[in-house]
Coordinates of C-alpha atoms in Angstrom, one line a residue:
M1 CA 0.0 0.0 0.0
R2 CA 1.4 3.4 -0.9
T3 CA 2.0 6.0 1.8
M4 CA -0.9 8.3 2.5
T5 CA -0.2 11.9 1.9
I6 CA -0.1 14.4 4.7
A7 CA -2.9 16.4 3.1
A8 CA -5.1 13.3 3.3
L9 CA -4.1 12.7 6.9
A10 CA -5.0 16.3 7.8
T11 CA -8.6 15.8 6.6
M12 CA -9.0 12.8 8.9
L13 CA -7.7 14.4 12.1
A14 CA -9.3 17.4 13.7
G15 CA -7.7 19.5 16.4
A16 CA -4.1 19.3 15.5
P17 CA -1.5 19.7 18.3
A18 CA -0.3 23.2 19.0
L19 CA 2.7 24.5 17.1
G20 CA 6.1 24.1 18.8
Q21 CA 7.4 26.9 20.9
G22 CA 10.7 28.2 19.5
T23 CA 13.5 28.7 22.0
N24 CA 16.6 30.9 22.0
P25 CA 18.9 30.1 25.0
A26 CA 21.4 32.6 23.7
A27 CA 19.0 35.6 23.7
S28 CA 20.2 38.4 26.0
G29 CA 18.0 40.6 28.1
A30 CA 18.2 44.3 28.8
A31 CA 21.1 45.6 30.9
P32 CA 20.2 45.9 34.7
A33 CA 19.4 49.4 35.9
R34 CA 22.1 51.3 37.6
P35 CA 21.3 52.2 41.3
A36 CA 20.4 55.9 41.7
N37 CA 22.8 58.1 43.6
A38 CA 21.7 60.3 46.5
A39 CA 21.3 63.9 45.5
P40 CA 24.2 66.1 46.6
A41 CA 23.7 68.6 49.4
K42 CA 25.2 71.3 47.3
P43 CA 25.2 71.8 43.5
A44 CA 28.4 70.4 42.1
V45 CA 30.2 71.6 39.1
T46 CA 31.1 68.6 36.9
A47 CA 33.0 68.2 33.7
P48 CA 31.0 67.3 30.6
A49 CA 30.5 63.5 30.4
R50 CA 32.8 61.8 27.9
A51 CA 31.2 59.1 25.9
A52 CA 32.8 55.7 26.6
A53 CA 34.7 54.2 23.8
P54 CA 32.8 51.4 22.2
K55 CA 34.1 47.9 23.1
A56 CA 35.4 45.9 20.2
A57 CA 33.3 42.9 19.4
P58 CA 35.0 39.6 20.4
A59 CA 36.8 38.0 17.6
S60 CA 35.0 35.1 15.9
T61 CA 36.9 31.8 16.3
P62 CA 36.1 28.3 15.3
E63 CA 35.6 27.4 19.0
S64 CA 33.2 30.4 19.7
R65 CA 31.2 29.7 16.6
S66 CA 30.7 26.0 17.4
A67 CA 29.9 26.9 21.0
A68 CA 27.3 29.4 19.9
A69 CA 25.8 26.8 17.5
L70 CA 25.6 24.2 20.2
A71 CA 23.9 26.7 22.6
L72 CA 20.9 27.0 20.3
S73 CA 19.8 23.4 21.1
H74 CA 21.0 20.0 22.1
E75 CA 18.1 18.3 20.2
P76 CA 19.2 16.4 17.1
T77 CA 17.9 17.4 13.7
F78 CA 17.7 13.8 12.7
D79 CA 16.9 10.8 14.9
E80 CA 14.6 7.8 14.9
G81 CA 11.6 10.0 15.7
T82 CA 12.1 12.8 13.2
A83 CA 9.7 11.4 10.5
Q84 CA 6.9 11.0 13.0
R85 CA 7.4 14.5 14.4
I86 CA 7.3 16.0 10.9
K87 CA 4.0 14.3 10.4
E88 CA 2.7 15.9 13.6
A89 CA 4.0 19.3 12.5
A90 CA 2.4 19.0 9.1
L91 CA -1.0 18.1 10.6
S92 CA -0.7 21.1 12.9
Y93 CA 0.1 23.4 10.0
S94 CA -2.7 21.8 7.9
D95 CA -5.2 22.6 10.7
L96 CA -3.8 26.2 10.8
A97 CA -4.3 26.5 7.1
V98 CA -8.0 25.5 7.5
R99 CA -8.3 28.3 10.0
G100 CA -6.8 30.9 7.6
G101 CA -3.1 30.7 8.2
W102 CA -1.3 33.9 9.3
P103 CA -1.4 37.6 8.3
T104 CA 1.0 39.1 5.8
I105 CA 3.4 41.8 7.1
P106 CA 3.9 44.8 4.7
T107 CA 7.3 44.6 3.1
D108 CA 8.0 48.2 3.9
A109 CA 6.9 47.9 7.6
K110 CA 9.3 49.5 10.2
F111 CA 9.7 48.3 13.7
V112 CA 11.6 50.3 16.3
I113 CA 11.6 49.5 20.0
G114 CA 9.4 51.9 22.0
V115 CA 8.0 53.5 18.8
A116 CA 4.4 52.7 17.9
G117 CA 3.8 51.7 14.3
P118 CA 0.8 50.8 12.1
S119 CA 2.0 47.1 11.7
D120 CA 2.9 46.4 15.4
D121 CA -0.3 44.4 16.2
L122 CA -0.1 42.6 12.9
L123 CA 3.5 41.4 13.8
R124 CA 2.3 40.4 17.2
Q125 CA -0.5 38.3 15.6
R126 CA 1.9 36.6 13.3
L127 CA 4.3 35.7 16.1
I128 CA 1.5 34.5 18.3
I129 CA 0.2 32.2 15.6
G130 CA 3.7 30.7 15.2
D131 CA 4.0 30.2 19.0
D132 CA 7.0 32.6 19.1
L133 CA 5.0 35.1 21.3
A134 CA 2.7 34.5 24.2
A135 CA -1.0 34.5 23.3
D136 CA -1.8 37.4 25.7
K137 CA 0.7 39.8 24.0
T138 CA -1.8 40.9 21.4
S139 CA -1.3 44.7 21.3
G140 CA 1.2 47.4 21.9
P141 CA 4.2 48.9 20.2
F142 CA 7.3 47.0 19.3
D143 CA 9.1 46.3 22.5
E144 CA 11.8 44.0 24.1
V145 CA 9.3 41.2 24.5
V146 CA 8.4 41.2 20.8
A147 CA 12.1 41.5 19.9
E148 CA 12.7 38.4 21.9
A149 CA 9.9 36.7 20.0
V150 CA 11.5 37.8 16.7
K151 CA 14.7 36.2 17.8
R152 CA 13.0 32.9 18.4
F153 CA 11.4 33.1 15.0
Q154 CA 14.8 34.0 13.4
V155 CA 16.5 31.0 15.1
R156 CA 13.8 28.6 13.9
H157 CA 14.3 29.9 10.3
G158 CA 18.1 29.9 10.2
L159 CA 18.4 33.7 10.3
A160 CA 20.7 35.8 12.4
S161 CA 19.0 36.2 15.8
T162 CA 19.2 39.9 16.1
G163 CA 15.6 40.7 17.1
T164 CA 15.6 43.3 14.3
V165 CA 12.9 42.9 11.7
T166 CA 15.0 42.9 8.6
P167 CA 13.8 42.5 5.0
R168 CA 14.9 38.8 5.2
T169 CA 12.9 38.3 8.4
I170 CA 9.8 39.9 6.8
A171 CA 10.2 37.6 3.8
A172 CA 10.3 34.5 6.1
L173 CA 7.4 35.8 8.1
N174 CA 5.4 36.1 4.9
V175 CA 6.0 32.6 3.5
S176 CA 2.5 31.1 3.3
V177 CA 1.4 28.2 5.6
Q178 CA 0.6 26.2 2.4
K179 CA 4.3 26.5 1.4
R180 CA 5.5 25.5 4.8
I181 CA 3.2 22.4 4.6
K182 CA 4.8 21.5 1.3
Q183 CA 8.3 21.8 2.8
L184 CA 7.2 19.4 5.6
E185 CA 5.7 17.0 3.0
A186 CA 8.9 17.0 0.9
S187 CA 11.1 16.5 4.0
L188 CA 9.0 13.6 5.1
E189 CA 8.9 12.0 1.7
R190 CA 12.7 12.2 1.5
L191 CA 13.2 10.8 5.0
E192 CA 10.9 7.8 4.3
S193 CA 13.3 6.7 1.5
T194 CA 16.4 7.1 3.7
N195 CA 17.9 4.0 5.2
F196 CA 20.1 4.9 8.1
S197 CA 21.4 2.8 10.9
F198 CA 21.4 5.1 14.0
G199 CA 24.2 4.3 16.4
Q200 CA 25.0 5.4 19.9
R201 CA 27.3 7.9 18.2
Y202 CA 26.6 9.3 14.8
V203 CA 27.1 12.4 12.6
V204 CA 24.5 14.4 10.6
V205 CA 25.0 17.1 8.1
N206 CA 21.7 18.9 7.1
L207 CA 22.6 20.5 3.8
P208 CA 20.0 23.3 3.7
A209 CA 20.9 24.3 7.3
T210 CA 24.7 24.2 6.7
F211 CA 25.3 22.6 10.1
A212 CA 26.9 19.3 11.2
E213 CA 25.9 17.6 14.4
A214 CA 27.8 15.0 16.4
V215 CA 25.1 13.0 18.3
E216 CA 25.8 10.8 21.3
N217 CA 23.1 9.0 23.3
D218 CA 20.4 10.9 21.5
T219 CA 21.9 14.3 22.4
V220 CA 23.8 16.8 20.2
V221 CA 27.2 17.1 21.9
R222 CA 28.9 19.1 19.1
R223 CA 27.5 21.3 16.4
Y224 CA 29.6 23.0 13.6
R225 CA 29.0 25.4 10.8
V226 CA 29.7 23.7 7.4
I227 CA 30.2 24.9 3.9
V228 CA 28.5 22.6 1.4
G229 CA 28.0 22.5 -2.4
K230 CA 27.2 25.4 -4.6
T231 CA 23.7 25.5 -6.1
E232 CA 25.3 24.4 -9.4
K233 CA 27.3 21.7 -7.7
P234 CA 25.1 20.5 -4.9
S235 CA 26.3 18.2 -2.2
P236 CA 24.6 14.8 -2.4
T237 CA 22.4 13.2 0.2
L238 CA 24.0 9.9 1.4
T239 CA 24.5 7.6 4.3
A240 CA 27.9 6.1 5.0
E241 CA 30.4 5.3 7.8
I242 CA 33.3 7.4 9.0
T243 CA 36.3 5.1 9.0
G244 CA 39.2 7.4 9.9
V245 CA 40.8 10.8 10.3
V246 CA 43.7 12.0 8.1
L247 CA 46.0 14.7 9.5
N248 CA 47.9 16.9 7.0
P249 CA 46.2 15.3 4.1
T250 CA 47.1 15.6 0.4
W251 CA 44.4 16.5 -2.0
T252 CA 43.8 14.4 -5.1
V253 CA 41.9 16.8 -7.4
P254 CA 38.7 15.3 -8.9
S255 CA 39.0 14.7 -12.6
S256 CA 36.1 17.1 -13.3
I257 CA 38.0 19.9 -11.6
A258 CA 41.3 19.0 -13.3
R259 CA 39.6 19.0 -16.7
S260 CA 37.8 22.4 -16.2
E261 CA 39.4 24.6 -13.5
I262 CA 43.0 23.3 -13.4
S263 CA 43.3 23.2 -17.2
A264 CA 41.9 26.7 -17.5
H265 CA 44.5 27.9 -14.9
M266 CA 47.3 26.2 -16.8
R267 CA 46.4 27.6 -20.1
K268 CA 46.6 31.1 -18.6
D269 CA 49.6 30.5 -16.3
P270 CA 51.9 27.5 -16.9
T271 CA 53.4 28.1 -13.4
Y272 CA 50.1 27.6 -11.7
L273 CA 50.7 24.0 -10.6
S274 CA 54.1 24.8 -9.0
R275 CA 52.7 27.9 -7.3
M276 CA 49.9 25.8 -5.8
H277 CA 52.3 23.0 -4.7
M278 CA 50.6 20.5 -7.1
E279 CA 52.1 17.7 -9.1
V280 CA 50.9 15.7 -12.1
L281 CA 51.0 11.9 -11.7
D282 CA 50.4 9.0 -14.2
G283 CA 48.3 5.9 -13.6
H284 CA 51.1 4.5 -11.4
D285 CA 51.5 7.6 -9.2
N286 CA 54.7 8.5 -11.0
P287 CA 55.4 12.2 -11.5
I288 CA 55.2 13.5 -15.1
D289 CA 56.2 16.8 -16.7
P290 CA 53.2 19.2 -16.6
H291 CA 54.3 20.6 -20.0
S292 CA 53.7 17.2 -21.6
V293 CA 50.0 17.3 -20.6
D294 CA 47.2 18.4 -23.0
W295 CA 45.6 21.2 -21.0
S296 CA 43.0 22.0 -23.7
G297 CA 40.3 20.6 -21.4
A298 CA 38.6 18.9 -24.3
R299 CA 39.2 15.3 -23.0
T300 CA 38.9 13.5 -19.7
P301 CA 42.3 13.7 -18.0
N302 CA 44.4 10.6 -18.3
F303 CA 46.5 11.8 -15.3
T304 CA 46.0 12.8 -11.7
V305 CA 46.7 16.2 -10.1
R306 CA 47.6 16.0 -6.4
Q307 CA 48.3 18.9 -4.0
Q308 CA 50.9 18.4 -1.4
N309 CA 49.9 18.8 2.3
G310 CA 50.6 22.1 4.0
T311 CA 48.9 25.4 5.0
F312 CA 48.1 26.0 1.3
N313 CA 46.2 22.7 0.9
A314 CA 42.6 23.0 -0.1
L315 CA 41.7 20.3 2.5
G316 CA 43.4 22.2 5.3
A317 CA 44.9 20.2 8.1
V318 CA 42.2 17.5 8.6
K319 CA 40.2 15.1 6.4
I320 CA 37.5 12.8 7.6
D321 CA 37.3 9.6 5.6
M322 CA 33.8 8.3 4.8
P323 CA 33.9 6.0 1.8
N324 CA 30.8 6.5 -0.5
S325 CA 29.8 6.2 -4.1
Y326 CA 30.0 10.1 -4.5
S327 CA 33.6 10.3 -3.5
V328 CA 32.8 13.2 -1.1
Y329 CA 34.0 13.7 2.4
M330 CA 34.3 16.1 5.3
H331 CA 37.4 18.2 5.7
D332 CA 39.1 21.4 6.9
T333 CA 39.9 24.3 4.6
N334 CA 42.5 26.9 4.0
Q335 CA 39.7 29.5 3.6
R336 CA 38.3 29.5 7.2
N337 CA 37.1 33.1 6.9
L338 CA 34.1 31.7 4.9
F339 CA 32.7 30.1 8.0
S340 CA 31.7 33.5 9.3
D341 CA 29.3 34.0 6.4
D342 CA 25.6 33.3 6.8
Y343 CA 25.5 31.9 3.2
R344 CA 27.7 28.8 3.2
F345 CA 27.0 27.1 -0.2
D346 CA 30.5 27.4 -1.8
S347 CA 32.1 24.0 -2.2
H348 CA 32.3 21.5 -5.1
G349 CA 30.2 19.0 -3.2
C350 CA 32.3 18.1 -0.1
S351 CA 31.5 19.4 3.3
R352 CA 34.1 21.8 4.9
V353 CA 33.7 21.7 8.7
D354 CA 34.4 24.6 11.0
N355 CA 36.4 23.7 14.1
V356 CA 37.0 20.3 12.4
R357 CA 39.9 19.5 14.8
D358 CA 37.3 19.4 17.6
L359 CA 35.2 17.0 15.5
A360 CA 38.2 14.8 14.9
A361 CA 38.9 14.6 18.6
W362 CA 35.3 13.6 19.3
L363 CA 35.5 10.9 16.6
L364 CA 38.8 9.6 18.1
S365 CA 37.5 9.8 21.7
E366 CA 37.8 6.1 22.1
E367 CA 41.5 6.6 21.6
M368 CA 41.9 9.0 24.5
P369 CA 44.3 10.2 25.7
K370 CA 46.4 9.1 22.7
W371 CA 44.4 11.2 20.3
N372 CA 43.0 14.1 22.3
R373 CA 42.8 17.6 20.9
A374 CA 46.2 18.5 22.1
A375 CA 47.7 15.4 20.5
I376 CA 45.9 16.2 17.3
D377 CA 47.2 19.8 17.3
A378 CA 50.8 18.6 18.0
A379 CA 50.6 16.0 15.2
I380 CA 49.4 18.7 12.7
L381 CA 52.3 21.0 13.7
T382 CA 54.8 18.3 12.6
G383 CA 53.5 18.6 9.0
Q384 CA 53.7 14.8 8.6
H385 CA 50.9 13.1 6.8
Q386 CA 49.2 10.6 9.2
E387 CA 46.2 8.4 8.8
I388 CA 44.3 7.2 11.9
A389 CA 41.7 4.5 11.7
L390 CA 38.7 4.6 14.0
P391 CA 38.5 1.5 16.3
N392 CA 34.7 1.6 15.6
K393 CA 33.1 3.2 12.5
V394 CA 30.7 6.1 13.1
P395 CA 27.5 6.3 11.0
V396 CA 27.1 9.5 9.1
A397 CA 24.2 10.9 7.1
W398 CA 24.0 13.9 4.8
I399 CA 20.3 14.8 4.7
Y400 CA 18.2 17.4 3.0
L401 CA 15.6 18.7 5.4
T402 CA 14.1 22.1 4.8
A403 CA 11.5 21.5 7.5
W404 CA 11.6 19.4 10.7
M405 CA 10.5 19.3 14.3
T406 CA 12.8 18.5 17.2
K407 CA 11.8 16.6 20.4
D408 CA 11.2 19.8 22.3
Q409 CA 8.4 20.6 19.7
T410 CA 10.4 23.4 18.0
I411 CA 9.5 23.5 14.3
Q412 CA 12.4 24.6 12.0
F413 CA 12.4 25.8 8.4
R414 CA 15.3 26.5 5.9
N415 CA 15.4 27.7 2.3
D416 CA 15.1 25.0 -0.4
I417 CA 18.5 26.1 -1.7
Y418 CA 18.9 23.2 -4.2
D419 CA 15.2 23.4 -5.3
Q420 CA 14.8 19.8 -4.4
D421 CA 11.5 20.2 -2.6
T422 CA 9.8 21.5 -5.7
Q423 CA 11.3 18.7 -7.9
L424 CA 10.3 16.0 -5.4
L425 CA 6.7 17.2 -5.0
E426 CA 6.2 17.6 -8.7
A427 CA 7.4 14.0 -9.2
T428 CA 5.2 12.8 -6.4
A429 CA 2.2 14.6 -7.9
E430 CA 2.9 12.9 -11.3
E431 CA 3.1 9.5 -9.6
A432 CA -0.2 10.2 -7.8
A433 CA -1.9 11.2 -11.0
F434 CA -0.6 8.0 -12.7
F435 CA -2.0 5.8 -9.9
N436 CA -5.3 7.6 -9.9
Q437 CA -5.7 7.0 -13.7
A438 CA -4.5 3.4 -13.3
A439 CA -7.2 2.7 -10.7
N440 CA -9.9 3.6 -13.2
H441 CA -8.6 1.3 -15.9
P442 CA -9.4 -2.4 -15.8
L443 CA -6.0 -3.4 -17.2
T444 CA -3.9 -1.4 -14.7
A445 CA -6.1 -1.3 -11.6
H446 CA -3.7 -3.7 -9.8
L447 CA -1.0 -1.1 -10.0
A448 CA -2.9 1.2 -7.6
Q449 CA -3.2 -1.5 -4.9

């Protein structure tokens, strides 16, 4: 029997559960009031107050970024109950759609704390419907309470949690409930075709969210920003096993990159390979003269380009081995500044991991203290290439969820960056139409069973 669609389930169940309350543990409150001083007995002549110099923002580091990411939640994006919770969220949103959904915020609306505006109550209504704001906060100007609710909404939608209603925030607020239901349907459809063996310890990369999670005993113990494939070179969804960690790795350039990008560089600059510490190897890993190679890019390369290990290496200092049919993996990078960006779709398909040394230490925790973080850092400093096999393989899944609900009932949404939701739902609709037609034809009725 084919899986019943969420829309059909929604018509069967009334009174869907309430929407999940978003949380934001990192949200900060207002500064405490300063105690008032007693009035002086006599007027005092004082020098004009000098404005305090603004404090410099703390530098963003791999450790601070991963700590901030983990502080958002310890609930896994993907566990054995994710599919069921997505069904529950979709039913809740379907019930909300029947009741009219939520209001639209004018795109030119302005919200300033303490200043009344014409769209203030509309924003409150929108946040209340999404369970980001308490139900009794229905009216009043934009204030700190509403700003905190905006932060909760922003966290749930992968936006910077500033509490400021930016154009991107308004755009996310105005996505219709019908589209959110379709995101939940597509995410559920995709999960139901995923075969993953959850272990006590496993790793998940959710591509649309650009985050990786290390899960242990059903709790996220590490979370990292990741850079995944560009829209024109999307990272694949897959399940595999992490088998080892490579320190100071070399990089064997994929033939597609050698044919297009490397060849183009060599046509413009014959010194490119030497400047990038790359060598050309034949089928037996023997070095060959780059000048003897056809760099026209017209044919599939019959050679291998390999970059030596070092600070210039595209894989950085750490590579995580996870054999799979797509030949992708997780690794460090020599462009770590990209992790500070909100938009992190910039790779050729592999997943670059922020603070990857910390992930390597977690993967090798069964080898403590031999391979703790300090030992990993020391080994990298030697510059020596070293391959470390895990005593027990760790399951890893790269998934594509633009909508999900965690165990604390928080519903999350992300942009369909690779347009996979639309493609999947169109294919599913075509399949449904086929089976509907088959059911009405005597020769194909059995196909609809």
